[in-house]
Amino acid sequence: MVYIVGAGPGDTELITVKGLKRVESADIIIYAGSLVNPEILKYAKKDCEIHNSAYMNLEEVIDVIKKGHSEGKDIVRLHTGDPSIYGAVREQMDILKENNIPFENIPGVSSFCGAASALQAEYTLPSVSQTVILTRMEGRTAVPEKESIESLSKHNATMIIFLSVGMISELSKKLMEGYSKDTPAAVVYKATWEDEKIVRGTLADIAEKTEKAGIKKTALVIVGNCLGNDYELSKLYDKNFKTEFRG
Ligand code: SAH
């Protein structure tokens, strides 16, 4: 069996119980070495065969899976965060289906959730924003025109930008087409890792502060008034608000 597992954002304790069990019993692990914390591999069996996909192309990854599968082995494909977010898993899953290799998906804690815990933030604050946009800036990978940063920023929703901190100066300019320049912004580098770093500011100064901190990759940019101090209390815990559980 093949398991496509989310390893979580960094802290090795943030893999799910189910994911960890599969890591512990795997005969073969192929992990995304660029971002998966290698410490997770210490949970693997002593004789587990380990491959770092940072040095492999898709064909090589598939070859390892096919060979292992034909030998009746349990294979774990370990992705960073949650595999469904910029995980390049669809192409792998389609090839596995074509080859009649069964697989199971096990979700993980995405880095945007790790960043919320680092910032002690709630992304969906009543009267501030009830929407979270996960996106990226166009780089080598094209982004559909309707999803440009400029157009998404018009919603003034909470926005988490992946894979773009290296272009933060250009990014913050585009964001300021929709958000006001004093909108709170933060950059979280290696959320939940031991060397995590947080930079806080506003759209007007976040680029400069981030560059000063020397952060060029492995970071998320978070923008929105949910990082500010004004919000309404939630209805959920309001003493006058009746729920299914509280009459
Ligand atoms: N599937 C992953 C995202 C993979 S794309 C997830 O769910 O988190 C890789 C990008 O994710 C990085 O360029 C960075 O923008 C972000 N990222 C991944 N791990 C991170 C972490 N621990 N802290 C901050 N950003 C992270």
mmCIF file of C-alpha atoms and ligand atoms in Angstrom:
data_model
loop_
_atom_site.group_PDB
_atom_site.id
_atom_site.type_symbol
_atom_site.label_atom_id
_atom_site.label_comp_id
_atom_site.label_asym_id
_atom_site.label_seq_id
_atom_site.Cartn_x
_atom_site.Cartn_y
_atom_site.Cartn_z
ATOM 1 C CA MET A 1 0.000 0.000 0.000
ATOM 2 C CA VAL A 2 1.084 3.570 -0.651
ATOM 3 C CA TYR A 3 0.321 6.301 1.859
ATOM 4 C CA ILE A 4 0.505 9.950 0.862
ATOM 5 C CA VAL A 5 1.126 11.583 4.218
ATOM 6 C CA GLY A 6 1.249 15.201 5.365
ATOM 7 C CA ALA A 7 4.252 15.591 7.670
ATOM 8 C CA GLY A 8 3.069 18.879 9.164
ATOM 9 C CA PRO A 9 4.820 22.254 9.088
ATOM 10 C CA GLY A 10 8.056 21.363 10.886
ATOM 11 C CA ASP A 11 7.714 20.478 14.557
ATOM 12 C CA THR A 12 7.935 16.663 14.491
ATOM 13 C CA GLU A 13 5.082 16.386 16.985
ATOM 14 C CA LEU A 14 2.729 18.010 14.490
ATOM 15 C CA ILE A 15 2.354 14.960 12.273
ATOM 16 C CA THR A 16 -1.017 13.229 12.854
ATOM 17 C CA VAL A 17 -1.203 10.038 14.944
ATOM 18 C CA LYS A 18 -2.273 8.183 11.811
ATOM 19 C CA GLY A 19 0.570 9.628 9.739
ATOM 20 C CA LEU A 20 3.107 8.728 12.417
ATOM 21 C CA LYS A 21 1.830 5.121 12.570
ATOM 22 C CA ARG A 22 2.387 4.791 8.815
ATOM 23 C CA VAL A 23 5.892 6.268 9.130
ATOM 24 C CA GLU A 24 6.676 3.780 11.909
ATOM 25 C CA SER A 25 5.599 0.773 9.871
ATOM 26 C CA ALA A 26 6.813 1.849 6.407
ATOM 27 C CA ASP A 27 9.293 -0.286 4.463
ATOM 28 C CA ILE A 28 10.088 2.644 2.170
ATOM 29 C CA ILE A 29 9.795 6.392 2.826
ATOM 30 C CA ILE A 30 10.165 9.021 0.131
ATOM 31 C CA TYR A 31 10.256 12.408 1.847
ATOM 32 C CA ALA A 32 10.318 15.935 0.462
ATOM 33 C CA GLY A 33 13.734 16.804 1.861
ATOM 34 C CA SER A 34 13.536 20.502 1.135
ATOM 35 C CA LEU A 35 10.872 21.126 3.790
ATOM 36 C CA VAL A 36 10.008 17.971 5.727
ATOM 37 C CA ASN A 37 11.826 17.940 9.066
ATOM 38 C CA PRO A 38 14.263 14.994 8.739
ATOM 39 C CA GLU A 39 13.865 14.373 12.492
ATOM 40 C CA ILE A 40 10.560 12.660 11.628
ATOM 41 C CA LEU A 41 12.624 9.884 10.022
ATOM 42 C CA LYS A 42 13.895 8.816 13.425
ATOM 43 C CA TYR A 43 10.477 7.163 13.890
ATOM 44 C CA ALA A 44 11.088 4.913 10.876
ATOM 45 C CA LYS A 45 12.057 1.228 11.229
ATOM 46 C CA LYS A 46 15.812 0.576 11.319
ATOM 47 C CA ASP A 47 15.793 -1.182 7.964
ATOM 48 C CA CYS A 48 13.428 1.297 6.308
ATOM 49 C CA GLU A 49 14.672 2.399 2.873
ATOM 50 C CA ILE A 50 14.720 6.191 2.758
ATOM 51 C CA HIS A 51 14.733 8.436 -0.319
ATOM 52 C CA ASN A 52 14.928 12.220 -0.457
ATOM 53 C CA SER A 53 12.699 13.425 -3.282
ATOM 54 C CA ALA A 54 14.504 16.784 -3.404
ATOM 55 C CA TYR A 55 17.097 14.958 -5.512
ATOM 56 C CA MET A 56 14.604 13.019 -7.630
ATOM 57 C CA ASN A 57 12.305 13.802 -10.538
ATOM 58 C CA LEU A 58 8.707 12.538 -10.757
ATOM 59 C CA GLU A 59 9.719 9.525 -12.828
ATOM 60 C CA GLU A 60 12.309 8.468 -10.261
ATOM 61 C CA VAL A 61 9.788 8.828 -7.431
ATOM 62 C CA ILE A 62 7.270 6.713 -9.334
ATOM 63 C CA ASP A 63 9.923 4.069 -10.123
ATOM 64 C CA VAL A 64 10.711 3.651 -6.406
ATOM 65 C CA ILE A 65 6.985 3.351 -5.631
ATOM 66 C CA LYS A 66 6.338 0.861 -8.448
ATOM 67 C CA LYS A 67 9.258 -1.339 -7.459
ATOM 68 C CA GLY A 68 8.306 -1.283 -3.776
ATOM 69 C CA HIS A 69 4.680 -2.004 -4.599
ATOM 70 C CA SER A 70 5.609 -5.003 -6.769
ATOM 71 C CA GLU A 71 7.567 -6.368 -3.810
ATOM 72 C CA GLY A 72 4.529 -5.979 -1.509
ATOM 73 C CA LYS A 73 6.103 -3.227 0.569
ATOM 74 C CA ASP A 74 4.392 -0.407 2.478
ATOM 75 C CA ILE A 75 5.475 2.925 1.068
ATOM 76 C CA VAL A 76 5.064 6.359 2.617
ATOM 77 C CA ARG A 77 5.284 9.458 0.438
ATOM 78 C CA LEU A 78 5.903 12.185 2.983
ATOM 79 C CA HIS A 79 4.969 15.719 1.970
ATOM 80 C CA THR A 80 5.426 18.952 3.856
ATOM 81 C CA GLY A 81 2.426 20.498 5.631
ATOM 82 C CA ASP A 82 -0.715 19.176 4.027
ATOM 83 C CA PRO A 83 -0.195 17.494 0.648
ATOM 84 C CA SER A 84 -3.218 19.222 -0.915
ATOM 85 C CA ILE A 85 -1.587 22.661 -0.786
ATOM 86 C CA TYR A 86 1.127 23.162 -3.437
ATOM 87 C CA GLY A 87 2.061 19.515 -2.926
ATOM 88 C CA ALA A 88 2.284 18.448 -6.594
ATOM 89 C CA VAL A 89 0.413 15.302 -5.549
ATOM 90 C CA ARG A 90 -2.263 15.221 -8.210
ATOM 91 C CA GLU A 91 0.203 14.125 -10.887
ATOM 92 C CA GLN A 92 1.532 11.377 -8.618
ATOM 93 C CA MET A 93 -1.959 10.166 -7.748
ATOM 94 C CA ASP A 94 -2.955 10.047 -11.425
ATOM 95 C CA ILE A 95 0.085 7.916 -12.302
ATOM 96 C CA LEU A 96 -0.606 5.590 -9.369
ATOM 97 C CA LYS A 97 -4.208 5.197 -10.561
ATOM 98 C CA GLU A 98 -3.028 4.464 -14.123
ATOM 99 C CA ASN A 99 -0.772 1.773 -12.711
ATOM 100 C CA ASN A 100 -3.488 0.326 -10.449
ATOM 101 C CA ILE A 101 -1.393 1.022 -7.372
ATOM 102 C CA PRO A 102 -3.754 1.655 -4.447
ATOM 103 C CA PHE A 103 -3.030 4.599 -2.185
ATOM 104 C CA GLU A 104 -4.494 6.342 0.828
ATOM 105 C CA ASN A 105 -4.194 10.035 1.672
ATOM 106 C CA ILE A 106 -3.476 11.125 5.211
ATOM 107 C CA PRO A 107 -3.779 14.879 5.783
ATOM 108 C CA GLY A 108 -1.304 17.053 7.629
ATOM 109 C CA VAL A 109 -1.186 20.364 9.450
ATOM 110 C CA SER A 110 -0.499 22.958 6.779
ATOM 111 C CA SER A 111 2.088 25.647 7.397
ATOM 112 C CA PHE A 112 -0.623 28.318 7.291
ATOM 113 C CA CYS A 113 -2.065 26.726 10.448
ATOM 114 C CA GLY A 114 1.432 26.539 11.927
ATOM 115 C CA ALA A 115 1.824 30.245 11.183
ATOM 116 C CA ALA A 116 -1.460 31.044 12.981
ATOM 117 C CA SER A 117 -0.181 29.247 16.063
ATOM 118 C CA ALA A 118 3.142 31.078 15.844
ATOM 119 C CA LEU A 119 1.337 34.411 15.569
ATOM 120 C CA GLN A 120 -1.308 33.422 18.133
ATOM 121 C CA ALA A 121 -3.788 34.640 15.552
ATOM 122 C CA GLU A 122 -7.324 33.792 14.529
ATOM 123 C CA TYR A 123 -7.750 34.265 10.780
ATOM 124 C CA THR A 124 -11.547 34.581 10.857
ATOM 125 C CA LEU A 125 -12.585 37.377 13.188
ATOM 126 C CA PRO A 126 -16.228 38.516 13.361
ATOM 127 C CA SER A 127 -16.721 41.852 11.576
ATOM 128 C CA VAL A 128 -13.116 41.764 10.311
ATOM 129 C CA SER A 129 -12.935 38.867 7.878
ATOM 130 C CA GLN A 130 -14.753 35.579 7.504
ATOM 131 C CA THR A 131 -12.656 34.446 4.562
ATOM 132 C CA VAL A 132 -9.125 33.115 4.240
ATOM 133 C CA ILE A 133 -7.439 33.284 0.860
ATOM 134 C CA LEU A 134 -4.514 30.921 0.318
ATOM 135 C CA THR A 135 -2.547 31.956 -2.703
ATOM 136 C CA ARG A 136 0.858 32.658 -4.215
ATOM 137 C CA MET A 137 2.379 35.263 -6.430
ATOM 138 C CA GLU A 138 3.108 34.344 -10.002
ATOM 139 C CA GLY A 139 6.648 33.098 -10.424
ATOM 140 C CA ARG A 140 7.798 30.271 -12.639
ATOM 141 C CA THR A 141 4.350 28.777 -12.082
ATOM 142 C CA ALA A 142 1.653 30.821 -13.778
ATOM 143 C CA VAL A 143 -1.359 32.022 -11.776
ATOM 144 C CA PRO A 144 -4.751 32.472 -13.512
ATOM 145 C CA GLU A 145 -5.310 36.163 -14.221
ATOM 146 C CA LYS A 146 -8.519 36.328 -12.161
ATOM 147 C CA GLU A 147 -6.467 35.237 -9.133
ATOM 148 C CA SER A 148 -3.840 37.942 -9.350
ATOM 149 C CA ILE A 149 -2.735 39.393 -6.013
ATOM 150 C CA GLU A 150 -4.123 42.770 -7.085
ATOM 151 C CA SER A 151 -7.615 41.386 -7.700
ATOM 152 C CA LEU A 152 -7.688 39.123 -4.628
ATOM 153 C CA SER A 153 -6.519 41.978 -2.426
ATOM 154 C CA LYS A 154 -9.709 43.910 -3.257
ATOM 155 C CA HIS A 155 -11.646 41.606 -0.893
ATOM 156 C CA ASN A 156 -9.642 42.816 2.108
ATOM 157 C CA ALA A 157 -9.976 39.265 3.473
ATOM 158 C CA THR A 158 -7.284 37.477 5.468
ATOM 159 C CA MET A 159 -4.684 36.429 2.914
ATOM 160 C CA ILE A 160 -1.875 33.912 3.278
ATOM 161 C CA ILE A 161 0.698 34.010 0.523
ATOM 162 C CA PHE A 162 2.852 30.938 -0.060
ATOM 163 C CA LEU A 163 6.038 30.633 -2.120
ATOM 164 C CA SER A 164 6.453 34.370 -2.567
ATOM 165 C CA VAL A 165 8.538 35.847 0.259
ATOM 166 C CA GLY A 166 11.514 36.163 -2.113
ATOM 167 C CA MET A 167 9.460 38.748 -4.027
ATOM 168 C CA ILE A 168 8.097 40.561 -0.964
ATOM 169 C CA SER A 169 8.783 44.049 -2.237
ATOM 170 C CA GLU A 170 6.788 43.533 -5.430
ATOM 171 C CA LEU A 171 4.207 41.513 -3.507
ATOM 172 C CA SER A 172 3.479 44.228 -0.956
ATOM 173 C CA LYS A 173 3.076 46.810 -3.739
ATOM 174 C CA LYS A 174 0.492 44.606 -5.428
ATOM 175 C CA LEU A 175 -1.290 44.022 -2.102
ATOM 176 C CA MET A 176 -1.548 47.767 -1.531
ATOM 177 C CA GLU A 177 -3.743 48.038 -4.623
ATOM 178 C CA GLY A 178 -6.553 46.523 -2.550
ATOM 179 C CA TYR A 179 -5.587 46.841 1.115
ATOM 180 C CA SER A 180 -4.693 50.139 2.758
ATOM 181 C CA LYS A 181 -0.986 50.594 3.440
ATOM 182 C CA ASP A 182 -1.484 50.452 7.216
ATOM 183 C CA THR A 183 -3.018 46.950 7.072
ATOM 184 C CA PRO A 184 -1.174 44.643 9.488
ATOM 185 C CA ALA A 185 1.122 42.117 7.831
ATOM 186 C CA ALA A 186 3.437 39.422 9.136
ATOM 187 C CA VAL A 187 6.043 37.077 7.778
ATOM 188 C CA VAL A 188 6.543 33.751 9.508
ATOM 189 C CA TYR A 189 9.761 31.944 8.634
ATOM 190 C CA LYS A 190 9.868 28.199 9.370
ATOM 191 C CA ALA A 191 6.713 28.199 11.465
ATOM 192 C CA THR A 192 6.903 25.628 14.308
ATOM 193 C CA TRP A 193 10.598 24.813 13.624
ATOM 194 C CA GLU A 194 13.181 25.590 16.302
ATOM 195 C CA ASP A 195 14.578 28.455 14.239
ATOM 196 C CA GLU A 196 11.165 29.999 13.566
ATOM 197 C CA LYS A 197 11.225 33.765 13.032
ATOM 198 C CA ILE A 198 8.379 36.256 13.018
ATOM 199 C CA VAL A 199 8.416 39.688 11.449
ATOM 200 C CA ARG A 200 5.439 41.944 12.079
ATOM 201 C CA GLY A 201 4.598 45.251 10.457
ATOM 202 C CA THR A 202 2.199 46.834 8.036
ATOM 203 C CA LEU A 203 1.999 46.528 4.283
ATOM 204 C CA ALA A 204 3.996 49.740 4.068
ATOM 205 C CA ASP A 205 7.036 48.411 5.929
ATOM 206 C CA ILE A 206 6.859 44.598 5.887
ATOM 207 C CA ALA A 207 9.078 44.250 2.796
ATOM 208 C CA GLU A 208 11.883 46.300 4.295
ATOM 209 C CA LYS A 209 11.649 44.542 7.678
ATOM 210 C CA THR A 210 11.654 41.104 6.038
ATOM 211 C CA GLU A 211 14.648 41.928 3.872
ATOM 212 C CA LYS A 212 16.461 43.268 6.925
ATOM 213 C CA ALA A 213 15.762 39.999 8.750
ATOM 214 C CA GLY A 214 17.345 38.167 5.790
ATOM 215 C CA ILE A 215 14.264 36.038 5.094
ATOM 216 C CA LYS A 216 14.192 34.886 1.485
ATOM 217 C CA LYS A 217 12.416 31.519 1.560
ATOM 218 C CA THR A 218 10.456 28.990 3.659
ATOM 219 C CA ALA A 219 8.130 31.682 4.896
ATOM 220 C CA LEU A 220 4.527 32.738 4.624
ATOM 221 C CA VAL A 221 3.258 36.263 4.227
ATOM 222 C CA ILE A 222 0.062 36.920 6.168
ATOM 223 C CA VAL A 223 -1.991 40.038 5.572
ATOM 224 C CA GLY A 224 -5.196 41.322 7.036
ATOM 225 C CA ASN A 225 -6.898 43.183 9.828
ATOM 226 C CA CYS A 226 -7.251 39.889 11.713
ATOM 227 C CA LEU A 227 -3.695 40.673 12.856
ATOM 228 C CA GLY A 228 -4.939 43.976 14.315
ATOM 229 C CA ASN A 229 -6.801 44.648 17.542
ATOM 230 C CA ASP A 230 -10.338 45.565 16.467
ATOM 231 C CA TYR A 231 -13.005 42.887 16.248
ATOM 232 C CA GLU A 232 -16.416 41.922 17.594
ATOM 233 C CA LEU A 233 -16.896 39.156 20.128
ATOM 234 C CA SER A 234 -18.041 35.898 18.580
ATOM 235 C CA LYS A 235 -21.688 34.877 18.813
ATOM 236 C CA LEU A 236 -20.697 31.314 19.592
ATOM 237 C CA TYR A 237 -19.827 32.007 23.216
ATOM 238 C CA ASP A 238 -22.209 34.938 23.748
ATOM 239 C CA LYS A 239 -24.393 34.189 26.799
ATOM 240 C CA ASN A 240 -27.503 35.364 24.930
ATOM 241 C CA PHE A 241 -26.822 33.181 21.879
ATOM 242 C CA LYS A 242 -28.572 29.816 21.870
ATOM 243 C CA THR A 243 -26.850 26.874 20.237
ATOM 244 C CA GLU A 244 -27.659 23.203 19.777
ATOM 245 C CA PHE A 245 -25.774 22.575 23.033
ATOM 246 C CA ARG A 246 -26.720 25.613 25.129
ATOM 247 C CA GLY A 247 -30.390 26.502 25.470
HETATM 248 N N1 SAH B 1 2.090 21.680 1.485
HETATM 249 C C1 SAH B 1 2.743 22.745 2.200
HETATM 250 C C2 SAH B 1 3.148 23.884 1.296
HETATM 251 C C3 SAH B 1 4.202 23.500 0.287
HETATM 252 S S1 SAH B 1 4.699 24.829 -0.721
HETATM 253 C C4 SAH B 1 1.862 23.212 3.348
HETATM 254 O O1 SAH B 1 0.722 22.752 3.486
HETATM 255 O O2 SAH B 1 2.319 24.030 4.144
HETATM 256 C C5 SAH B 1 6.125 25.404 0.103
HETATM 257 C C6 SAH B 1 5.875 26.771 0.702
HETATM 258 O O3 SAH B 1 5.083 26.631 1.862
HETATM 259 C C7 SAH B 1 7.108 27.502 1.171
HETATM 260 O O4 SAH B 1 7.701 28.226 0.128
HETATM 261 C C8 SAH B 1 6.543 28.437 2.207
HETATM 262 O O5 SAH B 1 5.884 29.527 1.600
HETATM 263 C C9 SAH B 1 5.470 27.565 2.830
HETATM 264 N N2 SAH B 1 5.944 26.835 4.014
HETATM 265 C C10 SAH B 1 6.072 25.507 4.154
HETATM 266 N N3 SAH B 1 6.449 25.186 5.412
HETATM 267 C C11 SAH B 1 6.544 26.355 6.082
HETATM 268 C C12 SAH B 1 6.837 26.716 7.439
HETATM 269 N N4 SAH B 1 7.116 25.791 8.361
HETATM 270 N N5 SAH B 1 6.812 28.022 7.766
HETATM 271 C C13 SAH B 1 6.502 28.969 6.869
HETATM 272 N N6 SAH B 1 6.208 28.689 5.585
HETATM 273 C C14 SAH B 1 6.217 27.417 5.192
#
